[in-house]
């Protein structure tokens, strides 16, 4: 009886995700094929491929980002190297958002309780969420395999790469299911799960970046590293799939056990009690109370990443290895001057995308508060709609500068200490990090505009972050036209450090962000509260 109603819930979830889920599948499953086609044009000879792979592997910074090529003489091997870690991370993100959306978010909104009052078993929603995750992951594996096979790549290696992505996603689906049993809000569940995803990415990166005799075992701690250890297009280790499947099954069983032992709507981690006496606070103080945990967590994470990047930047020149093609490719990633500045610019661009994810998440807190019917009592008093929005928008716009500043400062201090120029490097790298803010604000402004004008479409805000990531990390590799790449606001930012600062595009982006935020504010003041 616990699983009664599972299949109707599956059909309902597929109907709700009929737009977003196919997009995830096509993008994540199709990128390897497109990347393979582009790499075939860029590196047509075996020697050029080997030079490219050895150049990237020789530097710990790029090894931390991409991992190792176990078959560098083949296009499939290079594709697995370039897409393995990033593709597994994105697949994990998809699974996290999917599981939380159909479990904890449903309970938080009260819909799960309504279903439970009818002929729906207690464990049916969790089972349905897992079924959707399995379907999505297998489709990604299928699209990946067929796409690479169409590019004349080894079908065995293509299948290994696709299954690696799928099972890595399934592991993170199980992790998200466990976290969903611990927390009481979907926001907290998403935050913890995504933080774990980022932590596993860093662990894998540290393991891959360690030299001979280093801590390679760190890669085996991370599910993202497992997919790479499968070694697609080389001598495939099929037994690694069993490790991934076993981890997913064990974590799923833990989630089922925890789900059966907790109360509906509650989490196993009890909420911290509030103050024994009431206190009067303004809209900014309320927003701080609600969003401070997220801001502090993101800031700490950015600071740690800044230390890692700063410590590796000095040695980035080793990546050239005498290859002009590798030097040209690396310069395209992040700048037009020295390789160190190009590397720092590329890493800061990634941090800018992460900051955009924080800003969008903070802006969407507006919709979460509205959905949970917590703003009506506030607006019934002396609080104005504009005043209430302003408190949260401060975190989405001004708050986004805090983690970026933390990353830029720690990166500059560590890199400056290594090259003997702390004062000079700290300032220029901090400034380069803060230059990412206008593009971050544009994506946050889209979320605010959708909240005010079309609140039911606020989830589309994440598509902006996804497209910016796609065009930024794979635009050149996929040989996309400049017009397509220009859709991302990050494309218009000056590439700092090392590039030339241009005030006009930065100013235009700031104006666009202001217009979008103003449109959202006007729209919210004119529409009904749902």
XYZ file of C-alpha atoms in Angstrom:
530
model
C 0.000 0.000 0.000
C 2.957 2.347 0.506
C 3.459 2.584 -3.274
C -0.154 2.898 -4.410
C -0.470 5.718 -6.932
C 3.169 5.713 -8.024
C 2.491 5.495 -11.758
C -0.184 8.206 -11.806
C 2.313 10.434 -9.993
C 4.935 9.570 -12.601
C 2.576 10.623 -15.372
C 1.749 13.829 -13.496
C 5.438 14.643 -12.999
C 6.199 14.008 -16.671
C 3.377 16.345 -17.600
C 4.664 19.070 -15.262
C 8.228 18.697 -16.583
C 7.262 18.263 -20.230
C 9.341 21.297 -21.233
C 12.271 21.414 -18.820
C 13.073 17.699 -18.742
C 13.431 17.228 -22.534
C 15.666 20.312 -22.633
C 17.921 18.869 -19.937
C 18.106 15.540 -21.772
C 18.821 17.015 -25.197
C 21.439 19.467 -23.937
C 23.302 17.110 -21.601
C 23.057 14.175 -23.977
C 23.823 16.191 -27.094
C 26.852 18.202 -25.942
C 29.302 15.239 -26.209
C 28.368 14.702 -29.868
C 28.675 18.384 -30.725
C 31.963 18.594 -28.844
C 33.327 15.564 -30.690
C 32.497 17.177 -34.028
C 34.273 20.382 -33.077
C 37.362 18.588 -31.716
C 37.604 16.641 -34.966
C 38.004 19.930 -36.837
C 40.396 21.492 -34.313
C 42.662 18.461 -33.883
C 42.539 16.360 -37.055
C 45.806 14.453 -36.495
C 46.770 12.001 -33.780
C 49.819 14.032 -32.771
C 47.801 17.249 -32.392
C 45.391 15.438 -30.089
C 48.188 14.014 -27.978
C 49.839 17.449 -27.711
C 46.558 19.037 -26.691
C 45.784 16.428 -24.032
C 49.307 16.298 -22.604
C 49.392 20.077 -22.404
C 46.201 20.224 -20.380
C 47.221 17.327 -18.148
C 50.659 18.760 -17.387
C 49.207 21.630 -15.389
C 47.437 20.904 -12.096
C 44.934 23.713 -12.622
C 43.555 22.457 -15.920
C 43.812 18.873 -14.716
C 41.610 19.870 -11.788
C 39.031 21.279 -14.192
C 38.969 18.536 -16.833
C 40.719 15.502 -15.358
C 42.841 13.143 -17.463
C 42.591 11.760 -20.983
C 42.988 7.997 -20.824
C 42.910 7.767 -24.632
C 44.425 11.057 -25.844
C 44.996 9.879 -29.409
C 41.258 9.560 -30.132
C 38.511 12.129 -30.485
C 36.370 10.051 -28.139
C 39.074 10.156 -25.485
C 39.398 13.940 -25.758
C 35.612 14.288 -25.621
C 35.448 12.173 -22.477
C 38.162 14.326 -20.922
C 36.478 17.639 -21.740
C 32.912 16.658 -20.883
C 33.431 14.018 -18.188
C 33.646 16.097 -15.020
C 31.528 19.054 -16.133
C 28.888 16.842 -17.754
C 28.641 14.649 -14.657
C 28.285 17.747 -12.484
C 25.483 19.150 -14.634
C 23.722 15.780 -14.723
C 23.973 15.651 -10.940
C 22.492 19.145 -10.738
C 19.558 18.111 -12.918
C 18.847 15.137 -10.671
C 19.077 17.198 -7.499
C 16.598 19.792 -8.753
C 14.276 17.070 -10.046
C 14.197 15.019 -6.838
C 13.748 18.024 -4.537
C 11.026 19.455 -6.784
C 8.926 16.293 -6.627
C 9.516 15.436 -2.951
C 10.387 18.146 -0.438
C 8.921 21.009 -2.473
C 5.598 19.157 -2.760
C 5.471 18.625 0.988
C 6.400 22.219 1.696
C 3.605 23.464 -0.562
C 1.071 21.186 1.156
C 0.225 19.218 -1.975
C 1.793 16.033 -0.652
C -0.577 16.041 2.326
C -3.568 16.400 0.040
C -2.416 13.431 -2.015
C -1.834 11.403 1.123
C -5.425 11.969 2.167
C -6.530 10.025 -0.906
C -5.517 6.717 -2.424
C -1.798 7.511 -2.607
C 0.728 5.548 -0.573
C 3.206 7.216 1.734
C 6.250 6.253 -0.324
C 4.647 6.780 -3.736
C 5.929 10.366 -4.280
C 9.518 9.370 -3.503
C 9.238 6.309 -5.741
C 7.759 8.400 -8.557
C 10.582 10.935 -8.269
C 13.158 8.153 -8.576
C 11.383 6.706 -11.606
C 11.512 10.114 -13.322
C 15.205 10.456 -12.466
C 15.990 7.013 -13.875
C 14.063 7.769 -17.078
C 15.865 11.109 -17.548
C 19.307 9.623 -16.860
C 18.804 6.702 -19.222
C 17.619 9.060 -21.947
C 20.753 11.164 -21.470
C 22.852 8.004 -21.833
C 20.917 7.037 -24.975
C 21.238 10.446 -26.630
C 24.939 10.590 -25.745
C 25.620 7.114 -27.131
C 23.702 7.592 -30.371
C 25.153 11.063 -30.913
C 28.755 9.904 -30.539
C 28.096 6.867 -32.686
C 26.767 9.200 -35.384
C 30.143 10.992 -35.171
C 31.854 7.682 -36.010
C 33.171 7.211 -32.488
C 33.630 3.825 -30.858
C 30.134 2.706 -29.732
C 31.555 0.888 -26.704
C 33.272 4.027 -25.463
C 30.180 6.094 -26.260
C 28.033 3.737 -24.210
C 30.514 3.879 -21.324
C 30.508 7.682 -21.334
C 26.711 7.830 -21.483
C 26.231 5.305 -18.689
C 28.838 7.088 -16.585
C 26.884 10.331 -16.846
C 23.601 8.551 -16.131
C 24.751 6.654 -13.049
C 26.557 9.680 -11.652
C 23.279 11.563 -11.953
C 21.457 8.737 -10.226
C 23.897 8.839 -7.297
C 23.168 12.528 -6.792
C 19.445 11.845 -7.115
C 19.799 9.468 -4.168
C 21.866 12.017 -2.231
C 19.173 14.641 -2.808
C 16.505 12.169 -1.655
C 18.372 11.650 1.619
C 18.800 15.386 2.140
C 15.101 15.913 1.422
C 14.295 13.765 4.466
C 16.524 15.865 6.712
C 15.302 19.385 5.985
C 11.953 21.113 6.132
C 12.279 23.389 3.108
C 13.098 22.788 -0.531
C 15.471 25.753 -0.495
C 17.579 24.205 2.260
C 17.471 20.801 0.580
C 18.633 22.260 -2.731
C 21.321 24.311 -1.020
C 22.787 21.380 0.920
C 22.628 19.028 -2.053
C 24.249 21.506 -4.425
C 26.926 22.266 -1.811
C 27.705 18.536 -1.645
C 27.841 18.455 -5.451
C 30.357 21.297 -5.450
C 32.370 19.658 -2.690
C 32.609 16.418 -4.640
C 33.715 18.361 -7.720
C 36.510 19.989 -5.702
C 37.582 16.632 -4.240
C 37.798 15.140 -7.703
C 39.713 18.147 -8.928
C 42.240 17.938 -6.104
C 42.746 14.240 -6.793
C 43.253 14.768 -10.528
C 45.540 17.760 -9.989
C 47.889 15.938 -7.595
C 51.134 14.901 -9.220
C 53.007 11.652 -8.956
C 52.710 10.334 -5.442
C 49.869 12.740 -4.697
C 46.448 12.136 -3.229
C 44.906 10.463 -6.290
C 42.585 8.600 -3.948
C 40.549 11.785 -3.518
C 39.073 11.181 -6.980
C 37.660 7.879 -5.759
C 35.768 9.616 -2.957
C 33.786 11.643 -5.483
C 30.966 10.179 -7.614
C 32.073 12.622 -10.313
C 35.479 10.946 -10.277
C 33.905 7.503 -10.633
C 32.581 8.365 -14.072
C 36.062 9.344 -15.191
C 37.615 6.229 -13.664
C 35.287 4.230 -15.914
C 37.753 5.311 -18.654
C 35.492 5.613 -21.727
C 37.225 5.064 -25.075
C 40.210 3.473 -23.320
C 40.239 0.150 -21.505
C 36.749 0.494 -19.999
C 36.398 -0.501 -16.370
C 32.827 -1.741 -16.408
C 32.992 -2.735 -12.756
C 32.999 0.985 -11.826
C 29.379 1.087 -12.981
C 28.584 -1.477 -10.282
C 30.200 0.792 -7.681
C 28.056 3.714 -8.820
C 24.908 1.618 -8.942
C 25.583 0.184 -5.479
C 26.099 3.663 -4.029
C 22.844 4.881 -5.589
C 20.910 1.866 -4.277
C 22.307 2.165 -0.752
C 21.562 5.881 -0.560
C 18.087 5.317 -1.994
C 17.388 2.709 0.699
C 18.559 5.179 3.329
C 16.173 7.782 1.924
C 13.278 5.297 1.985
C 14.050 4.327 5.573
C 14.231 7.931 6.735
C 11.045 8.801 4.857
C 9.140 6.067 6.687
C 10.304 7.297 10.103
C 9.501 10.994 9.940
C 6.279 12.953 10.119
C 4.655 14.350 7.015
C 6.003 17.825 6.260
C 8.720 17.583 8.890
C 12.435 16.960 8.569
C 14.646 14.812 10.744
C 16.766 17.878 11.506
C 14.555 19.998 13.716
C 14.233 23.690 12.960
C 15.988 25.979 15.381
C 13.441 27.576 17.741
C 12.888 31.275 17.477
C 13.339 33.886 20.148
C 11.291 33.439 23.319
C 10.223 37.050 23.051
C 9.000 38.803 19.944
C 11.118 41.435 18.272
C 10.309 44.113 15.767
C 12.344 44.095 12.576
C 12.273 45.832 9.233
C 12.147 44.260 5.799
C 15.941 44.232 5.446
C 16.387 42.582 8.835
C 13.799 39.956 7.904
C 15.535 39.267 4.589
C 18.850 38.966 6.449
C 17.332 36.457 8.851
C 16.022 34.373 5.948
C 19.011 34.574 3.627
C 22.076 34.905 5.845
C 22.776 31.181 5.991
C 22.845 30.901 2.224
C 25.042 33.979 1.817
C 27.565 32.857 4.423
C 27.739 29.354 2.939
C 28.325 30.614 -0.596
C 30.930 33.110 0.642
C 32.902 30.423 2.471
C 32.798 28.132 -0.558
C 33.984 30.900 -2.903
C 36.829 31.776 -0.549
C 38.039 28.169 -0.505
C 37.879 27.923 -4.292
C 39.810 31.187 -4.535
C 42.610 29.718 -2.441
C 42.773 26.611 -4.661
C 42.852 28.611 -7.900
C 45.357 31.131 -6.570
C 47.738 28.414 -5.466
C 47.705 26.786 -8.930
C 47.856 29.876 -11.137
C 51.625 30.372 -11.050
C 52.301 27.028 -12.728
C 49.813 27.445 -15.552
C 52.585 28.238 -18.046
C 53.553 24.575 -18.021
C 50.401 23.800 -19.980
C 51.895 25.125 -23.189
C 54.466 22.362 -23.467
C 55.791 23.895 -26.653
C 52.483 23.545 -28.495
C 51.214 26.657 -30.243
C 47.773 25.104 -30.661
C 47.436 24.463 -26.937
C 48.505 28.018 -26.186
C 45.929 29.363 -28.629
C 43.186 27.169 -27.155
C 43.939 28.228 -23.595
C 44.026 31.900 -24.513
C 40.580 31.542 -26.094
C 39.292 30.208 -22.786
C 40.021 33.288 -20.788
C 41.916 36.157 -22.334
C 44.229 37.575 -24.937
C 47.441 38.159 -22.984
C 49.656 35.987 -20.782
C 48.565 32.437 -20.070
C 48.392 33.015 -16.325
C 46.016 35.920 -16.790
C 44.039 33.886 -19.314
C 43.722 31.056 -16.814
C 42.690 33.400 -13.996
C 40.140 35.067 -16.285
C 38.685 31.683 -17.228
C 38.397 30.609 -13.585
C 36.851 33.941 -12.593
C 34.308 33.525 -15.404
C 33.283 30.196 -13.870
C 32.936 31.877 -10.483
C 30.791 34.539 -12.124
C 28.418 31.835 -13.346
C 28.300 30.360 -9.849
C 27.571 33.812 -8.418
C 24.742 34.133 -10.936
C 23.276 30.898 -9.581
C 23.385 32.374 -6.078
C 21.800 35.639 -7.247
C 18.981 33.860 -9.087
C 18.369 31.624 -6.089
C 18.154 34.663 -3.796
C 15.798 36.454 -6.166
C 13.544 33.404 -6.378
C 13.144 33.507 -2.620
C 10.509 36.129 -3.408
C 8.386 33.532 -5.172
C 8.987 30.962 -2.451
C 7.710 33.363 0.205
C 4.659 34.124 -1.923
C 3.907 30.462 -2.596
C 4.095 29.704 1.126
C 1.604 32.533 1.846
C 3.971 34.324 4.205
C 3.750 37.758 2.626
C 0.009 38.406 3.026
C 0.297 39.080 6.784
C 3.192 41.466 6.124
C 1.407 43.380 3.365
C -1.736 43.576 5.478
C 0.205 45.846 7.860
C 2.470 48.793 7.175
C 4.895 46.930 4.901
C 4.741 47.995 1.269
C 5.283 45.669 -1.661
C 8.296 47.649 -2.789
C 9.820 47.644 0.682
C 9.354 43.898 1.041
C 10.951 43.240 -2.350
C 13.850 45.582 -1.649
C 15.040 43.526 1.299
C 15.393 40.372 -0.791
C 16.729 42.184 -3.850
C 19.590 43.511 -1.742
C 20.784 39.923 -1.360
C 20.242 39.091 -5.014
C 22.189 42.125 -6.266
C 24.445 43.519 -3.547
C 24.818 40.156 -1.825
C 26.206 38.593 -5.024
C 29.250 40.835 -4.661
C 30.213 39.288 -1.317
C 31.152 35.747 -2.496
C 32.796 37.149 -5.624
C 34.847 39.529 -3.500
C 35.800 36.678 -1.171
C 37.001 34.564 -4.099
C 38.840 37.434 -5.763
C 40.539 38.489 -2.556
C 41.721 35.021 -1.493
C 42.759 34.218 -5.064
C 44.749 37.445 -5.307
C 46.396 37.066 -1.918
C 47.495 33.466 -2.506
C 48.641 34.075 -6.086
C 50.362 37.286 -5.041
C 52.196 35.474 -2.253
C 53.449 32.872 -4.732
C 54.744 35.437 -7.225
C 55.960 37.940 -4.618
C 53.452 40.712 -5.394
C 50.637 40.472 -2.846
C 49.548 44.090 -3.040
C 49.444 44.301 -6.823
C 47.845 40.917 -7.509
C 45.212 41.172 -4.773
C 43.847 44.421 -6.155
C 43.776 43.472 -9.817
C 42.258 40.010 -9.260
C 39.666 41.377 -6.828
C 38.686 43.947 -9.449
C 38.500 41.247 -12.124
C 36.139 39.224 -9.939
C 33.859 42.180 -9.284
C 33.653 42.948 -13.023
C 31.485 39.814 -13.283
C 28.713 41.555 -11.332
C 26.907 43.305 -14.233
C 26.314 39.970 -16.000
C 25.263 38.399 -12.697
C 22.802 41.234 -12.172
C 21.279 40.747 -15.635
C 20.447 37.104 -14.857
C 19.095 38.098 -11.438
C 17.078 40.846 -13.131
C 15.479 38.265 -15.426
C 14.361 36.320 -12.349
C 12.921 39.474 -10.750
C 11.140 40.485 -13.958
C 9.554 37.054 -14.278
C 8.492 37.156 -10.633
C 6.699 40.435 -11.145
C 5.290 39.927 -14.622
C 4.887 36.150 -15.057
C 5.338 34.464 -11.665
C 4.423 31.018 -12.949
C 7.433 31.117 -15.250
C 10.072 32.036 -12.659
C 11.733 28.632 -13.032
C 12.741 29.724 -16.535
C 15.284 31.979 -14.804
C 17.542 28.963 -14.415
C 17.598 28.554 -18.185
C 19.531 31.813 -18.393
C 22.224 30.449 -16.105
C 22.329 27.200 -18.058
C 22.656 28.948 -21.421
C 25.391 31.211 -20.078
C 27.275 28.121 -18.901
C 26.735 26.338 -22.222
C 27.886 29.237 -24.374
C 30.760 30.189 -22.075
C 32.313 26.755 -21.571
C 31.450 25.090 -24.848
C 30.799 27.961 -27.249
C 34.189 27.842 -28.944
C 34.445 24.046 -28.755
C 31.005 23.728 -30.357
C 31.968 26.314 -32.988
C 28.898 28.436 -32.226
C 28.547 31.723 -34.049
C 29.420 34.914 -32.215
C 25.810 36.038 -32.436
C 24.690 32.980 -30.483
C 27.414 33.430 -27.892
C 26.404 37.068 -27.432
C 23.116 35.898 -25.908
C 25.047 35.322 -22.694
C 25.705 38.563 -20.784
C 29.087 37.175 -19.693
C 30.266 37.282 -23.318
C 30.253 41.085 -23.216
C 32.381 41.471 -20.089
C 36.030 42.501 -20.375
C 38.359 39.529 -19.859
C 40.186 40.506 -16.708
C 42.875 40.219 -15.516
C 44.983 40.700 -18.602
C 42.445 42.235 -20.951
C 41.419 45.815 -21.497
C 38.604 47.227 -19.382
C 35.757 48.643 -21.456
C 33.181 50.754 -19.665
C 30.476 50.735 -22.353
C 29.425 47.033 -22.235
C 29.575 47.054 -18.446
C 27.358 50.143 -18.317
C 24.879 48.655 -20.793
C 24.592 45.474 -18.732
C 23.992 47.482 -15.554
C 21.240 49.479 -17.281
C 19.611 46.279 -18.562
C 19.684 44.812 -15.064
C 18.083 47.954 -13.602
C 15.350 47.929 -16.241
C 14.574 44.263 -15.620
C 14.439 44.733 -11.848
C 12.241 47.816 -12.220
C 9.883 45.906 -14.521
C 9.597 43.160 -11.925
C 8.889 45.664 -9.164
C 6.196 47.462 -11.198
C 4.653 44.167 -12.233
C 4.447 42.889 -8.661
C 2.866 46.114 -7.443
C 0.121 45.758 -10.061
C -0.670 42.053 -9.912
C -2.517 40.025 -7.307
C -0.636 38.056 -4.702
C -1.160 34.359 -5.357
